[in-house]
GROMACS .gro file of C-alpha atoms in nm:
model
  188
    1ASP     CA    1   2.522   3.066  -0.333
    2LYS     CA    2   2.497   3.034   0.047
    3ILE     CA    3   2.217   2.777   0.028
    4ARG     CA    4   2.403   2.570  -0.229
    5ALA     CA    5   2.722   2.590  -0.019
    6ASP     CA    6   2.525   2.470   0.286
    7LEU     CA    7   2.386   2.182   0.079
    8LEU     CA    8   2.735   2.074  -0.024
    9LYS     CA    9   2.863   2.112   0.334
   10HIS     CA   10   2.578   1.935   0.517
   11GLY     CA   11   2.437   1.703   0.249
   12ALA     CA   12   2.080   1.835   0.280
   13ILE     CA   13   1.879   2.152   0.318
   14TRP     CA   14   1.519   2.181   0.427
   15VAL     CA   15   1.331   2.466   0.260
   16ARG     CA   16   0.978   2.524   0.392
   17GLY     CA   17   0.719   2.791   0.453
   18PHE     CA   18   0.773   2.976   0.124
   19ASP     CA   19   0.479   3.070  -0.099
   20LEU     CA   20   0.695   3.007  -0.404
   21MET     CA   21   0.685   2.628  -0.368
   22GLN     CA   22   0.307   2.583  -0.353
   23ASP     CA   23   0.279   2.447  -0.708
   24VAL     CA   24   0.487   2.276  -0.977
   25ASN     CA   25   0.602   2.599  -1.142
   26GLY     CA   26   0.713   2.754  -0.814
   27TYR     CA   27   0.886   2.435  -0.714
   28ARG     CA   28   1.078   2.437  -1.043
   29ASP     CA   29   1.171   2.804  -0.988
   30MET     CA   30   1.307   2.711  -0.643
   31TRP     CA   31   1.540   2.436  -0.758
   32GLN     CA   32   1.649   2.625  -1.068
   33ALA     CA   33   1.743   2.918  -0.843
   34LEU     CA   34   1.972   2.672  -0.663
   35GLY     CA   35   2.136   2.588  -0.997
   36PHE     CA   36   1.984   2.241  -1.042
   37GLU     CA   37   1.868   2.095  -1.371
   38PRO     CA   38   1.575   1.856  -1.416
   39CYS     CA   39   1.675   1.496  -1.471
   40LEU     CA   40   1.506   1.161  -1.497
   41ASP     CA   41   1.496   0.918  -1.208
   42PRO     CA   42   1.770   0.658  -1.268
   43LEU     CA   43   1.492   0.396  -1.263
   44HIS     CA   44   1.264   0.604  -1.486
   45SER     CA   45   1.239   0.339  -1.757
   46SER     CA   46   1.087   0.095  -1.506
   47GLY     CA   47   0.760   0.289  -1.510
   48LEU     CA   48   0.723   0.258  -1.132
   49ARG     CA   49   0.630   0.623  -1.094
   50LYS     CA   50   0.423   0.845  -1.317
   51PHE     CA   51   0.507   1.207  -1.387
   52ALA     CA   52   0.318   1.482  -1.212
   53SER     CA   53   0.491   1.709  -1.466
   54GLU     CA   54   0.712   1.559  -1.735
   55ARG     CA   55   0.854   1.899  -1.836
   56ASP     CA   56   0.972   1.952  -1.479
   57ALA     CA   57   1.089   1.591  -1.421
   58LEU     CA   58   0.854   1.589  -1.122
   59TYR     CA   59   0.728   1.244  -1.033
   60GLU     CA   60   0.413   1.157  -0.843
   61GLU     CA   61   0.440   1.010  -0.501
   62VAL     CA   62   0.402   0.641  -0.441
   63ASN     CA   63   0.037   0.648  -0.340
   64LYS     CA   64  -0.099   0.295  -0.366
   65PRO     CA   65  -0.373   0.168  -0.134
   66SER     CA   66  -0.175  -0.154  -0.090
   67LEU     CA   67   0.105   0.049   0.072
   68ARG     CA   68  -0.125   0.219   0.324
   69GLY     CA   69   0.027   0.181   0.668
   70HIS     CA   70   0.381   0.143   0.535
   71TYR     CA   71   0.664   0.390   0.570
   72ILE     CA   72   0.747   0.517   0.222
   73GLY     CA   73   1.093   0.659   0.184
   74LEU     CA   74   1.139   0.928  -0.075
   75HIS     CA   75   1.494   0.892  -0.185
   76CYS     CA   76   1.739   0.970  -0.456
   77GLU     CA   77   1.754   0.654  -0.664
   78SER     CA   78   2.095   0.508  -0.712
   79THR     CA   79   2.201   0.192  -0.887
   80ALA     CA   80   2.542   0.043  -0.950
   81LYS     CA   81   2.514   0.192  -1.301
   82ARG     CA   82   2.377   0.543  -1.243
   83THR     CA   83   2.272   0.797  -0.986
   84ALA     CA   84   2.157   1.157  -0.961
   85ALA     CA   85   2.388   1.392  -0.773
   86TYR     CA   86   2.096   1.571  -0.604
   87ALA     CA   87   1.728   1.513  -0.538
   88ALA     CA   88   1.452   1.744  -0.425
   89PHE     CA   89   1.122   1.643  -0.268
   90VAL     CA   90   0.806   1.845  -0.213
   91CYS     CA   91   0.465   1.800  -0.055
   92PHE     CA   92   0.192   2.012  -0.218
   93GLN     CA   93  -0.094   1.879  -0.008
   94ARG     CA   94  -0.144   1.831   0.365
   95ALA     CA   95  -0.240   1.492   0.505
   96THR     CA   96  -0.610   1.427   0.437
   97GLU     CA   97  -0.665   1.229   0.758
   98PRO     CA   98  -0.564   1.442   1.059
   99MET     CA   99  -0.531   1.143   1.291
  100GLU     CA  100  -0.256   0.988   1.083
  101PRO     CA  101   0.098   1.134   1.099
  102ARG     CA  102   0.163   1.194   0.731
  103GLY     CA  103   0.348   1.455   0.531
  104ARG     CA  104   0.657   1.445   0.748
  105PHE     CA  105   1.010   1.450   0.616
  106LEU     CA  106   1.305   1.278   0.775
  107VAL     CA  107   1.642   1.358   0.627
  108ALA     CA  108   1.928   1.113   0.655
  109ASP     CA  109   2.272   1.106   0.499
  110GLY     CA  110   2.320   0.745   0.393
  111ALA     CA  111   2.697   0.777   0.354
  112ALA     CA  112   2.729   0.923   0.704
  113ILE     CA  113   2.512   0.647   0.850
  114LEU     CA  114   2.726   0.380   0.687
  115ALA     CA  115   3.045   0.553   0.804
  116GLU     CA  116   2.921   0.545   1.164
  117MET     CA  117   2.805   0.182   1.161
  118ASP     CA  118   3.000  -0.087   1.341
  119PRO     CA  119   3.226  -0.251   1.078
  120LYS     CA  120   3.115  -0.594   1.208
  121VAL     CA  121   2.752  -0.509   1.126
  122LEU     CA  122   2.851  -0.386   0.780
  123GLN     CA  123   3.048  -0.706   0.719
  124LYS     CA  124   2.747  -0.913   0.826
  125LEU     CA  125   2.520  -0.724   0.583
  126TYR     CA  126   2.778  -0.771   0.308
  127ASP     CA  127   2.821  -1.141   0.383
  128ARG     CA  128   2.443  -1.194   0.383
  129GLN     CA  129   2.422  -1.011   0.048
  130ILE     CA  130   2.148  -0.776   0.167
  131ARG     CA  131   2.006  -0.614  -0.147
  132ILE     CA  132   1.688  -0.458  -0.279
  133SER     CA  133   1.396  -0.618  -0.454
  134VAL     CA  134   1.262  -0.391  -0.728
  135SER     CA  135   0.966  -0.602  -0.832
  136ASN     CA  136   0.743  -0.868  -0.678
  137LEU     CA  137   0.511  -1.095  -0.874
  138ASP     CA  138   0.294  -1.339  -0.684
  139ILE     CA  139   0.248  -1.664  -0.878
  140PRO     CA  140   0.022  -1.940  -0.746
  141PRO     CA  141   0.259  -2.168  -0.552
  142SER     CA  142   0.082  -2.470  -0.701
  143PHE     CA  143   0.210  -2.392  -1.053
  144PRO     CA  144   0.439  -2.668  -1.183
  145GLY     CA  145   0.814  -2.601  -1.191
  146PRO     CA  146   0.840  -2.570  -1.572
  147ILE     CA  147   0.559  -2.309  -1.578
  148LYS     CA  148   0.724  -2.112  -1.298
  149GLU     CA  149   1.058  -2.124  -1.481
  150GLY     CA  150   0.886  -2.001  -1.800
  151ILE     CA  151   0.734  -1.707  -1.611
  152LYS     CA  152   1.073  -1.635  -1.456
  153GLY     CA  153   1.234  -1.628  -1.801
  154LEU     CA  154   0.959  -1.402  -1.938
  155VAL     CA  155   0.994  -1.154  -1.651
  156ASP     CA  156   1.372  -1.159  -1.688
  157ALA     CA  157   1.342  -1.083  -2.061
  158ALA     CA  158   1.052  -0.835  -2.055
  159VAL     CA  159   1.060  -0.656  -1.720
  160ALA     CA  160   1.421  -0.660  -1.599
  161PRO     CA  161   1.556  -0.453  -1.892
  162LYS     CA  162   1.329  -0.163  -1.785
  163PHE     CA  163   1.556  -0.119  -1.482
  164ASP     CA  164   1.903   0.006  -1.557
  165MET     CA  165   2.057  -0.237  -1.313
  166ASP     CA  166   2.165  -0.597  -1.299
  167LEU     CA  167   1.884  -0.812  -1.159
  168GLU     CA  168   1.848  -1.172  -1.054
  169MET     CA  169   1.509  -1.346  -1.064
  170ILE     CA  170   1.454  -1.538  -0.741
  171TYR     CA  171   1.150  -1.727  -0.617
  172GLU     CA  172   1.046  -1.697  -0.253
  173ALA     CA  173   1.350  -1.498  -0.137
  174ASP     CA  174   1.129  -1.327   0.122
  175GLY     CA  175   0.967  -1.653   0.232
  176LYS     CA  176   0.631  -1.589   0.062
  177PRO     CA  177   0.529  -1.900  -0.136
  178GLY     CA  178   0.513  -1.838  -0.510
  179ARG     CA  179   0.658  -1.485  -0.501
  180LEU     CA  180   0.899  -1.408  -0.785
  181GLN     CA  181   1.129  -1.119  -0.703
  182ALA     CA  182   1.359  -0.918  -0.925
  183VAL     CA  183   1.650  -0.862  -0.687
  184GLU     CA  184   1.951  -0.641  -0.746
  185THR     CA  185   2.265  -0.846  -0.782
  186ALA     CA  186   2.517  -0.824  -0.500
  187GLU     CA  187   2.781  -0.558  -0.563
  188SER     CA  188   3.128  -0.549  -0.419
   0.00000   0.00000   0.00000
């Protein structure tokens, strides 16, 4: 009860150094002891992450060679349509390359960060409609306009529904020629 109360008070708890959480079963025992239930990622239907254990609603990390050298933020997914009240993250394996600083957790309370930001900065972000891209598809920039529009329509019809969020298909929003991005629509 104390740990759960601290979670509600502070927004996060960091549990480490316990033998219990060395495998999937122990990890499940830990969060069940805190009174949590397994749930699917709000973006589960997108297929972006595979399960490490479907029974335990434990997803694999994002571990793609193309993302090597990037900061990957483990986060509780939230869309304008759904969110999970809590999220738990675990690392079962130490970094395999000792010279690279991996396996570290930073905890941040997004609501607190936004509350402390200068309102002028927040207004600028709002006015610029800063939003997330959930999918990138690189199309040869030399493709004719009608072909690109056909691909855009196909992605909108076949891929976008896998995300439980409203998406807009935009070419070259990030400046990369030929890149089609599925971008979350601006919310008020």
